[in-house]
Short mmCIF file of C-alpha atoms in Angstrom, two decimals:
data_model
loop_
_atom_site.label_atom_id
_atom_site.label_comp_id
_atom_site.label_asym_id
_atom_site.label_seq_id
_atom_site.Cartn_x
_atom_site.Cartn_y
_atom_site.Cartn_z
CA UNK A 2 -63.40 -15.30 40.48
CA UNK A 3 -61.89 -14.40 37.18
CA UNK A 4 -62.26 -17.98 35.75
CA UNK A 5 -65.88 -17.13 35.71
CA UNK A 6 -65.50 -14.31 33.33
CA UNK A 7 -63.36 -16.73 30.58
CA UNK A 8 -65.00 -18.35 27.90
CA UNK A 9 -64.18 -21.73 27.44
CA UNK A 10 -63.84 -23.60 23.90
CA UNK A 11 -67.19 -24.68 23.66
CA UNK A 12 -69.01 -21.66 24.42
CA UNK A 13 -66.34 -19.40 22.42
CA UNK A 14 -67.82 -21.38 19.00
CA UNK A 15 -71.31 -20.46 20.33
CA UNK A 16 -70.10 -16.63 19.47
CA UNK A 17 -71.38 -15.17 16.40
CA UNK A 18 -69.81 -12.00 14.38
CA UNK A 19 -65.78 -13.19 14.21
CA UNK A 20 -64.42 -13.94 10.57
CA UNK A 21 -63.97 -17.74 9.57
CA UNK A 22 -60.99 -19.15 8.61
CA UNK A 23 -62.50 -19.54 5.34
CA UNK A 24 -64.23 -16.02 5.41
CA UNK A 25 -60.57 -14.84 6.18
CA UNK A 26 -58.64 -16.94 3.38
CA UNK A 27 -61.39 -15.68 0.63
CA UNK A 28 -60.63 -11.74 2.20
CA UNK A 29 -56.76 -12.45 1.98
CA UNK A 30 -57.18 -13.96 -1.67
CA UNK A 31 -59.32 -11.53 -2.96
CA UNK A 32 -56.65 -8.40 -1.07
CA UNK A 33 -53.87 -10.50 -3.16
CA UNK A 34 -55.22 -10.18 -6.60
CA UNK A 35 -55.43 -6.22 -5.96
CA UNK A 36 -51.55 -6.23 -5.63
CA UNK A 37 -48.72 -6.93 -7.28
CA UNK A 38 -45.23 -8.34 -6.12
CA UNK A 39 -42.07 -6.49 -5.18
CA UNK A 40 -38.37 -7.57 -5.46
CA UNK A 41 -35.93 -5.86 -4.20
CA UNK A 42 -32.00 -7.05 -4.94
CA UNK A 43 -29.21 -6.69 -2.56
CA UNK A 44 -28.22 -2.54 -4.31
CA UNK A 45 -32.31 -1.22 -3.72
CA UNK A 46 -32.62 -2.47 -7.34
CA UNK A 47 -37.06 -3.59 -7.91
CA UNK A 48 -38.34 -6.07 -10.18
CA UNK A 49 -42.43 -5.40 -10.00
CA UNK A 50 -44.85 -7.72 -11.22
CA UNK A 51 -48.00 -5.52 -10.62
CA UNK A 52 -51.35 -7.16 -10.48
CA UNK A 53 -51.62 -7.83 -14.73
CA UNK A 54 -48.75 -9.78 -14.77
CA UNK A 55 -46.81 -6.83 -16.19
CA UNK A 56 -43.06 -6.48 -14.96
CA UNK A 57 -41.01 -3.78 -14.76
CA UNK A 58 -37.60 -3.18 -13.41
CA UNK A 59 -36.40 -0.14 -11.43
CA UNK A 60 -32.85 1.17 -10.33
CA UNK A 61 -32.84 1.69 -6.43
CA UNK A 62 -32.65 5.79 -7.30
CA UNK A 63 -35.85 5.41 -9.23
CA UNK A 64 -37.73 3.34 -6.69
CA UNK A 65 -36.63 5.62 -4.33
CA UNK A 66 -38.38 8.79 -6.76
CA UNK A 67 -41.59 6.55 -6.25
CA UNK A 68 -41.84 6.37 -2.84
CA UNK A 69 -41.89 10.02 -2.50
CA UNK A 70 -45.07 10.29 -4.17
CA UNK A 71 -46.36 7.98 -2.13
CA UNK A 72 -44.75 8.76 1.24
CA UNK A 73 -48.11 10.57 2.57
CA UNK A 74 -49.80 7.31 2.43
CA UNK A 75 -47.46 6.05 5.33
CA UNK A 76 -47.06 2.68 3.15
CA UNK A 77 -45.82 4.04 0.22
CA UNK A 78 -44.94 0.14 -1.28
CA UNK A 79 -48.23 -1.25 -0.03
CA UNK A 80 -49.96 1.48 -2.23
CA UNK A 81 -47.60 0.89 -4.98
CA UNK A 82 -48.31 -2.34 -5.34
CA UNK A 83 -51.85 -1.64 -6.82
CA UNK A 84 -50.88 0.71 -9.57
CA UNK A 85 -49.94 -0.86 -13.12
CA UNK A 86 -46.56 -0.84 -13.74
CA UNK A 87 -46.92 1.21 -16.81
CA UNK A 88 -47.75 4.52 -14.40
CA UNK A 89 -45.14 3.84 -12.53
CA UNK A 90 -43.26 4.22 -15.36
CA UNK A 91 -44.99 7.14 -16.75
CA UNK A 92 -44.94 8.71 -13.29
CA UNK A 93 -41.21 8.53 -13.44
CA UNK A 94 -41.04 9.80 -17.00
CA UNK A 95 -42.75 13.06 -15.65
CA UNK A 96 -40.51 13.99 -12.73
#
């Protein structure tokens, strides 16, 4: 019967290997800190606060401009989000 196969509660906390909650928190926490924040306004417009603390602010056209570098990536923003905003800047002052 397939009732035999499932695990119940007790034996499931038996199981070694999984992530704690804790394990998990310290993971997302630690993931955080290598990121910055993005804010977009209702026109595209970005206010990033990258990972120092630094913020920048970028027109929709120019966010936009940064993605493309980052397009290959397939999470262009996610990527973003780890770079100082001071290259982003100098990355747009180069195209």
């Amino acid at each position: 019967m397939d009732n035999e196969k499932i695990l119940q509660n007790d034996d499931l906390e038996k199981v070694s290997g999984g992530m704690s909650d804790e394990e998990r928190k310290k993971k997302e926490e630690a993931e955080r800190k290598l990121h910055g924040h993005i804010s977009k306004d209702m026109f595209g417009n970005v206010t990033f606060q990258d990972k120092t603390g630094a913020v920048g602010s970028f027109s929709a056209a120019d966010w936009a401009t940064l993605r493309k570098n980052w397009d290959y990536t397939g999470n262009p923003e996610y990527f973003m989000e780890t770079i100082n905003v001071g290259e982003l800047q100098g990355v747009l002052n180069r195209s």
